[in-house]
Amino acid sequence: MYFAFNIHGREYDGFVSHFYPQSPLFNDSERKYIWLSDAGLLGAVYTLYKIATATSATWLFCIYGVPLMVLNGHFIVFSFVHHTHPSLPHFDSREWDWIRGAMSTVDRDYGIINSIFHNVTCAHVVHHLISHIPHYHLIEATNAIKPILGDYYKYDDTPILKAFWRETKECIFVEPDVGAEDTGVYWWRK
């Protein structure tokens, strides 16, 4: 919904969609790439349709749909545990700015899965700060930025499944600290 209709995205004048070349998201030099991307998506959907008609929808679901859902499940869990932690503040419009939003994440170690997902799992903080760093420099950049960030750098070495369970139980909603209701800063509570 975000990519198609900008649900929960920044407000713009006009229709906003990552698939619409005339969207205010893009400048004139980028519009041709949106057309190419749209053509690629249509080609992929058509190819999947042809595969389903040549085999069966069940076969396509098992061979393509299930792995896609598993991958997307990983991304949902990764996003949840990187952006949900008792030490991460949330901000309302009075206090939020880009750097505070970017720092509202935590690095975690996924073991061998780190390399499978190009280290964005264990170098998530730097990914938020400088998203265009190539994945093969994320660890180097993380190690360089840790001393600069000091206490602002967040890392949790809790095993992922345990962290997922803890955050699911402990981080239910956000509210301000007692006596700090007007600060615009909110913390996870259960």
PDB file of C-alpha atoms in Angstrom:
ATOM      1  CA  MET A   1       0.000   0.000   0.000  1.00  0.00           C
ATOM      2  CA  TYR A   2       2.921   2.352   0.715  1.00  0.00           C
ATOM      3  CA  PHE A   3       4.541   1.750  -2.680  1.00  0.00           C
ATOM      4  CA  ALA A   4       1.284   1.805  -4.628  1.00  0.00           C
ATOM      5  CA  PHE A   5      -0.602   4.588  -2.830  1.00  0.00           C
ATOM      6  CA  ASN A   6       1.875   6.182  -0.385  1.00  0.00           C
ATOM      7  CA  ILE A   7      -0.140   4.978   2.629  1.00  0.00           C
ATOM      8  CA  HIS A   8       1.596   6.350   5.761  1.00  0.00           C
ATOM      9  CA  GLY A   9       4.089   8.201   3.559  1.00  0.00           C
ATOM     10  CA  ARG A  10       4.954  11.882   3.467  1.00  0.00           C
ATOM     11  CA  GLU A  11       2.272  14.128   1.962  1.00  0.00           C
ATOM     12  CA  TYR A  12       2.853  15.564  -1.508  1.00  0.00           C
ATOM     13  CA  ASP A  13       0.843  17.593  -3.976  1.00  0.00           C
ATOM     14  CA  GLY A  14      -0.690  15.234  -6.505  1.00  0.00           C
ATOM     15  CA  PHE A  15      -0.996  11.470  -6.806  1.00  0.00           C
ATOM     16  CA  VAL A  16       1.944   9.657  -5.187  1.00  0.00           C
ATOM     17  CA  SER A  17       2.946   6.146  -6.181  1.00  0.00           C
ATOM     18  CA  HIS A  18       6.290   4.442  -6.687  1.00  0.00           C
ATOM     19  CA  PHE A  19       4.810   2.990  -9.906  1.00  0.00           C
ATOM     20  CA  TYR A  20       3.590   6.281 -11.421  1.00  0.00           C
ATOM     21  CA  PRO A  21       6.337   8.011 -13.435  1.00  0.00           C
ATOM     22  CA  GLN A  22       4.752  11.457 -13.016  1.00  0.00           C
ATOM     23  CA  SER A  23       4.642  11.087  -9.229  1.00  0.00           C
ATOM     24  CA  PRO A  24       6.169  14.003  -7.292  1.00  0.00           C
ATOM     25  CA  LEU A  25       8.549  11.433  -5.762  1.00  0.00           C
ATOM     26  CA  PHE A  26      10.652  11.515  -8.924  1.00  0.00           C
ATOM     27  CA  ASN A  27      12.544  14.135 -10.862  1.00  0.00           C
ATOM     28  CA  ASP A  28      12.531  14.298 -14.657  1.00  0.00           C
ATOM     29  CA  SER A  29      15.740  12.274 -15.030  1.00  0.00           C
ATOM     30  CA  GLU A  30      14.266   9.383 -13.026  1.00  0.00           C
ATOM     31  CA  ARG A  31      10.920   9.052 -14.828  1.00  0.00           C
ATOM     32  CA  LYS A  32      12.262   6.824 -17.623  1.00  0.00           C
ATOM     33  CA  TYR A  33      13.509   4.346 -15.018  1.00  0.00           C
ATOM     34  CA  ILE A  34      10.049   4.148 -13.464  1.00  0.00           C
ATOM     35  CA  TRP A  35       8.642   3.241 -16.897  1.00  0.00           C
ATOM     36  CA  LEU A  36      11.328   0.549 -17.225  1.00  0.00           C
ATOM     37  CA  SER A  37      10.613  -0.749 -13.728  1.00  0.00           C
ATOM     38  CA  ASP A  38       6.878  -0.865 -14.432  1.00  0.00           C
ATOM     39  CA  ALA A  39       7.538  -2.761 -17.678  1.00  0.00           C
ATOM     40  CA  GLY A  40       9.733  -5.213 -15.762  1.00  0.00           C
ATOM     41  CA  LEU A  41       6.994  -5.783 -13.187  1.00  0.00           C
ATOM     42  CA  LEU A  42       4.382  -6.358 -15.881  1.00  0.00           C
ATOM     43  CA  GLY A  43       6.764  -8.755 -17.633  1.00  0.00           C
ATOM     44  CA  ALA A  44       7.323 -10.666 -14.380  1.00  0.00           C
ATOM     45  CA  VAL A  45       3.572 -10.907 -13.684  1.00  0.00           C
ATOM     46  CA  TYR A  46       2.943 -12.075 -17.250  1.00  0.00           C
ATOM     47  CA  THR A  47       5.707 -14.683 -16.933  1.00  0.00           C
ATOM     48  CA  LEU A  48       4.208 -15.968 -13.672  1.00  0.00           C
ATOM     49  CA  TYR A  49       0.813 -16.124 -15.358  1.00  0.00           C
ATOM     50  CA  LYS A  50       2.252 -18.149 -18.252  1.00  0.00           C
ATOM     51  CA  ILE A  51       4.014 -20.509 -15.830  1.00  0.00           C
ATOM     52  CA  ALA A  52       0.778 -21.017 -13.903  1.00  0.00           C
ATOM     53  CA  THR A  53      -1.146 -21.815 -17.073  1.00  0.00           C
ATOM     54  CA  ALA A  54       1.581 -24.213 -18.259  1.00  0.00           C
ATOM     55  CA  THR A  55       1.813 -26.016 -14.896  1.00  0.00           C
ATOM     56  CA  SER A  56      -0.776 -25.100 -12.286  1.00  0.00           C
ATOM     57  CA  ALA A  57      -1.454 -22.334  -9.805  1.00  0.00           C
ATOM     58  CA  THR A  58      -0.685 -24.820  -7.009  1.00  0.00           C
ATOM     59  CA  TRP A  59       2.704 -25.680  -8.509  1.00  0.00           C
ATOM     60  CA  LEU A  60       3.539 -21.970  -8.920  1.00  0.00           C
ATOM     61  CA  PHE A  61       2.451 -21.259  -5.360  1.00  0.00           C
ATOM     62  CA  CYS A  62       4.660 -24.050  -3.989  1.00  0.00           C
ATOM     63  CA  ILE A  63       7.701 -23.175  -6.106  1.00  0.00           C
ATOM     64  CA  TYR A  64       7.399 -19.370  -6.102  1.00  0.00           C
ATOM     65  CA  GLY A  65       4.788 -18.251  -3.580  1.00  0.00           C
ATOM     66  CA  VAL A  66       5.984 -20.160  -0.523  1.00  0.00           C
ATOM     67  CA  PRO A  67       9.649 -19.044  -0.836  1.00  0.00           C
ATOM     68  CA  LEU A  68       8.461 -15.485  -1.433  1.00  0.00           C
ATOM     69  CA  MET A  69       6.349 -15.609   1.745  1.00  0.00           C
ATOM     70  CA  VAL A  70       9.281 -17.051   3.723  1.00  0.00           C
ATOM     71  CA  LEU A  71      11.550 -14.255   2.502  1.00  0.00           C
ATOM     72  CA  ASN A  72       8.941 -11.611   3.301  1.00  0.00           C
ATOM     73  CA  GLY A  73       8.441 -13.193   6.733  1.00  0.00           C
ATOM     74  CA  HIS A  74      12.156 -12.756   7.376  1.00  0.00           C
ATOM     75  CA  PHE A  75      11.940  -9.098   6.411  1.00  0.00           C
ATOM     76  CA  ILE A  76       8.970  -8.536   8.706  1.00  0.00           C
ATOM     77  CA  VAL A  77      10.777 -10.137  11.660  1.00  0.00           C
ATOM     78  CA  PHE A  78      13.995  -8.245  10.860  1.00  0.00           C
ATOM     79  CA  SER A  79      12.176  -4.925  10.610  1.00  0.00           C
ATOM     80  CA  PHE A  80      10.301  -5.574  13.827  1.00  0.00           C
ATOM     81  CA  VAL A  81      13.346  -6.472  15.926  1.00  0.00           C
ATOM     82  CA  HIS A  82      15.460  -3.634  14.493  1.00  0.00           C
ATOM     83  CA  HIS A  83      12.877  -0.958  15.214  1.00  0.00           C
ATOM     84  CA  THR A  84      11.321  -2.316  18.397  1.00  0.00           C
ATOM     85  CA  HIS A  85      13.443  -2.296  21.552  1.00  0.00           C
ATOM     86  CA  PRO A  86      12.863  -0.871  25.046  1.00  0.00           C
ATOM     87  CA  SER A  87      15.816   1.517  24.614  1.00  0.00           C
ATOM     88  CA  LEU A  88      14.473   3.072  21.403  1.00  0.00           C
ATOM     89  CA  PRO A  89      12.495   6.292  21.744  1.00  0.00           C
ATOM     90  CA  HIS A  90       9.648   7.373  19.502  1.00  0.00           C
ATOM     91  CA  PHE A  91       8.979  11.029  18.732  1.00  0.00           C
ATOM     92  CA  ASP A  92       5.933  13.069  17.873  1.00  0.00           C
ATOM     93  CA  SER A  93       6.052  15.882  15.315  1.00  0.00           C
ATOM     94  CA  ARG A  94       7.408  18.369  17.881  1.00  0.00           C
ATOM     95  CA  GLU A  95      10.573  16.364  18.500  1.00  0.00           C
ATOM     96  CA  TRP A  96      11.087  14.206  15.421  1.00  0.00           C
ATOM     97  CA  ASP A  97      13.799  15.077  12.936  1.00  0.00           C
ATOM     98  CA  TRP A  98      15.665  12.999  10.375  1.00  0.00           C
ATOM     99  CA  ILE A  99      18.628  12.076  12.591  1.00  0.00           C
ATOM    100  CA  ARG A 100      16.414  11.042  15.510  1.00  0.00           C
ATOM    101  CA  GLY A 101      14.342   8.889  13.197  1.00  0.00           C
ATOM    102  CA  ALA A 102      17.449   7.319  11.673  1.00  0.00           C
ATOM    103  CA  MET A 103      18.910   6.548  15.105  1.00  0.00           C
ATOM    104  CA  SER A 104      15.706   4.860  16.294  1.00  0.00           C
ATOM    105  CA  THR A 105      17.030   1.424  15.405  1.00  0.00           C
ATOM    106  CA  VAL A 106      19.265  -1.213  16.944  1.00  0.00           C
ATOM    107  CA  ASP A 107      21.952  -3.474  15.476  1.00  0.00           C
ATOM    108  CA  ARG A 108      21.628  -7.194  16.130  1.00  0.00           C
ATOM    109  CA  ASP A 109      23.797 -10.203  15.325  1.00  0.00           C
ATOM    110  CA  TYR A 110      22.101 -12.918  13.259  1.00  0.00           C
ATOM    111  CA  GLY A 111      25.172 -15.128  12.930  1.00  0.00           C
ATOM    112  CA  ILE A 112      25.538 -16.713   9.485  1.00  0.00           C
ATOM    113  CA  ILE A 113      22.354 -14.993   8.312  1.00  0.00           C
ATOM    114  CA  ASN A 114      24.232 -11.665   8.408  1.00  0.00           C
ATOM    115  CA  SER A 115      26.144 -12.538   5.240  1.00  0.00           C
ATOM    116  CA  ILE A 116      23.051 -13.963   3.523  1.00  0.00           C
ATOM    117  CA  PHE A 117      21.279 -10.620   3.972  1.00  0.00           C
ATOM    118  CA  HIS A 118      24.369  -8.561   3.057  1.00  0.00           C
ATOM    119  CA  ASN A 119      25.048  -7.435   6.638  1.00  0.00           C
ATOM    120  CA  VAL A 120      22.122  -5.030   6.743  1.00  0.00           C
ATOM    121  CA  THR A 121      20.989  -7.111   9.746  1.00  0.00           C
ATOM    122  CA  CYS A 122      24.076  -6.453  11.891  1.00  0.00           C
ATOM    123  CA  ALA A 123      24.800  -2.990  10.451  1.00  0.00           C
ATOM    124  CA  HIS A 124      21.301  -1.568  10.484  1.00  0.00           C
ATOM    125  CA  VAL A 125      22.126   1.683  12.283  1.00  0.00           C
ATOM    126  CA  VAL A 126      24.618   2.777   9.609  1.00  0.00           C
ATOM    127  CA  HIS A 127      22.160   1.604   6.933  1.00  0.00           C
ATOM    128  CA  HIS A 128      19.680   4.128   8.350  1.00  0.00           C
ATOM    129  CA  LEU A 129      22.242   6.910   8.485  1.00  0.00           C
ATOM    130  CA  ILE A 130      23.819   6.384   5.047  1.00  0.00           C
ATOM    131  CA  SER A 131      21.529   4.102   3.061  1.00  0.00           C
ATOM    132  CA  HIS A 132      23.565   4.248  -0.147  1.00  0.00           C
ATOM    133  CA  ILE A 133      26.677   2.564   1.328  1.00  0.00           C
ATOM    134  CA  PRO A 134      27.315  -0.680  -0.593  1.00  0.00           C
ATOM    135  CA  HIS A 135      26.636  -3.776   1.505  1.00  0.00           C
ATOM    136  CA  TYR A 136      30.285  -4.836   1.313  1.00  0.00           C
ATOM    137  CA  HIS A 137      31.270  -1.683   3.257  1.00  0.00           C
ATOM    138  CA  LEU A 138      28.541  -1.819   5.942  1.00  0.00           C
ATOM    139  CA  ILE A 139      30.655  -3.561   8.602  1.00  0.00           C
ATOM    140  CA  GLU A 140      33.598  -1.238   7.985  1.00  0.00           C
ATOM    141  CA  ALA A 141      31.313   1.814   8.177  1.00  0.00           C
ATOM    142  CA  THR A 142      29.628   0.495  11.327  1.00  0.00           C
ATOM    143  CA  ASN A 143      32.983  -0.010  13.037  1.00  0.00           C
ATOM    144  CA  ALA A 144      34.037   3.509  12.012  1.00  0.00           C
ATOM    145  CA  ILE A 145      30.841   5.158  13.215  1.00  0.00           C
ATOM    146  CA  LYS A 146      30.501   3.404  16.611  1.00  0.00           C
ATOM    147  CA  PRO A 147      33.090   5.595  18.387  1.00  0.00           C
ATOM    148  CA  ILE A 148      31.523   8.734  16.918  1.00  0.00           C
ATOM    149  CA  LEU A 149      28.012   7.795  18.040  1.00  0.00           C
ATOM    150  CA  GLY A 150      29.138   6.635  21.490  1.00  0.00           C
ATOM    151  CA  ASP A 151      26.121   5.995  23.723  1.00  0.00           C
ATOM    152  CA  TYR A 152      23.768   6.818  20.851  1.00  0.00           C
ATOM    153  CA  TYR A 153      24.788   3.604  19.085  1.00  0.00           C
ATOM    154  CA  LYS A 154      22.429   0.767  20.026  1.00  0.00           C
ATOM    155  CA  TYR A 155      23.380  -2.915  19.877  1.00  0.00           C
ATOM    156  CA  ASP A 156      21.587  -5.918  21.343  1.00  0.00           C
ATOM    157  CA  ASP A 157      23.215  -9.356  21.308  1.00  0.00           C
ATOM    158  CA  THR A 158      20.083 -11.167  22.508  1.00  0.00           C
ATOM    159  CA  PRO A 159      19.418 -14.197  20.254  1.00  0.00           C
ATOM    160  CA  ILE A 160      16.898 -13.194  17.585  1.00  0.00           C
ATOM    161  CA  LEU A 161      14.036 -15.529  18.526  1.00  0.00           C
ATOM    162  CA  LYS A 162      14.397 -14.587  22.196  1.00  0.00           C
ATOM    163  CA  ALA A 163      14.529 -10.883  21.261  1.00  0.00           C
ATOM    164  CA  PHE A 164      11.484 -11.265  19.013  1.00  0.00           C
ATOM    165  CA  TRP A 165       9.539 -12.898  21.855  1.00  0.00           C
ATOM    166  CA  ARG A 166      10.719 -10.308  24.407  1.00  0.00           C
ATOM    167  CA  GLU A 167       9.859  -7.336  22.169  1.00  0.00           C
ATOM    168  CA  THR A 168       6.466  -8.873  21.360  1.00  0.00           C
ATOM    169  CA  LYS A 169       5.706  -9.131  25.087  1.00  0.00           C
ATOM    170  CA  GLU A 170       7.433  -5.994  26.415  1.00  0.00           C
ATOM    171  CA  CYS A 171       6.923  -3.416  23.647  1.00  0.00           C
ATOM    172  CA  ILE A 172       3.163  -3.151  23.232  1.00  0.00           C
ATOM    173  CA  PHE A 173       2.606   0.612  23.041  1.00  0.00           C
ATOM    174  CA  VAL A 174       4.489   3.886  23.518  1.00  0.00           C
ATOM    175  CA  GLU A 175       3.891   6.592  26.090  1.00  0.00           C
ATOM    176  CA  PRO A 176       5.906   9.423  27.634  1.00  0.00           C
ATOM    177  CA  ASP A 177       7.694   9.096  30.939  1.00  0.00           C
ATOM    178  CA  VAL A 178       5.729  10.229  33.995  1.00  0.00           C
ATOM    179  CA  GLY A 179       6.220  13.961  34.387  1.00  0.00           C
ATOM    180  CA  ALA A 180       7.447  14.303  30.809  1.00  0.00           C
ATOM    181  CA  GLU A 181       4.105  14.155  29.007  1.00  0.00           C
ATOM    182  CA  ASP A 182       4.765  17.330  27.009  1.00  0.00           C
ATOM    183  CA  THR A 183       8.242  16.451  25.765  1.00  0.00           C
ATOM    184  CA  GLY A 184       7.180  14.680  22.559  1.00  0.00           C
ATOM    185  CA  VAL A 185       9.355  11.677  23.425  1.00  0.00           C
ATOM    186  CA  TYR A 186       7.707   8.284  23.933  1.00  0.00           C
ATOM    187  CA  TRP A 187       9.018   4.946  25.212  1.00  0.00           C
ATOM    188  CA  TRP A 188       7.885   1.373  24.753  1.00  0.00           C
ATOM    189  CA  ARG A 189       5.656  -0.016  27.515  1.00  0.00           C
ATOM    190  CA  LYS A 190       3.768  -3.254  28.064  1.00  0.00           C
TER     191      LYS A 190
END
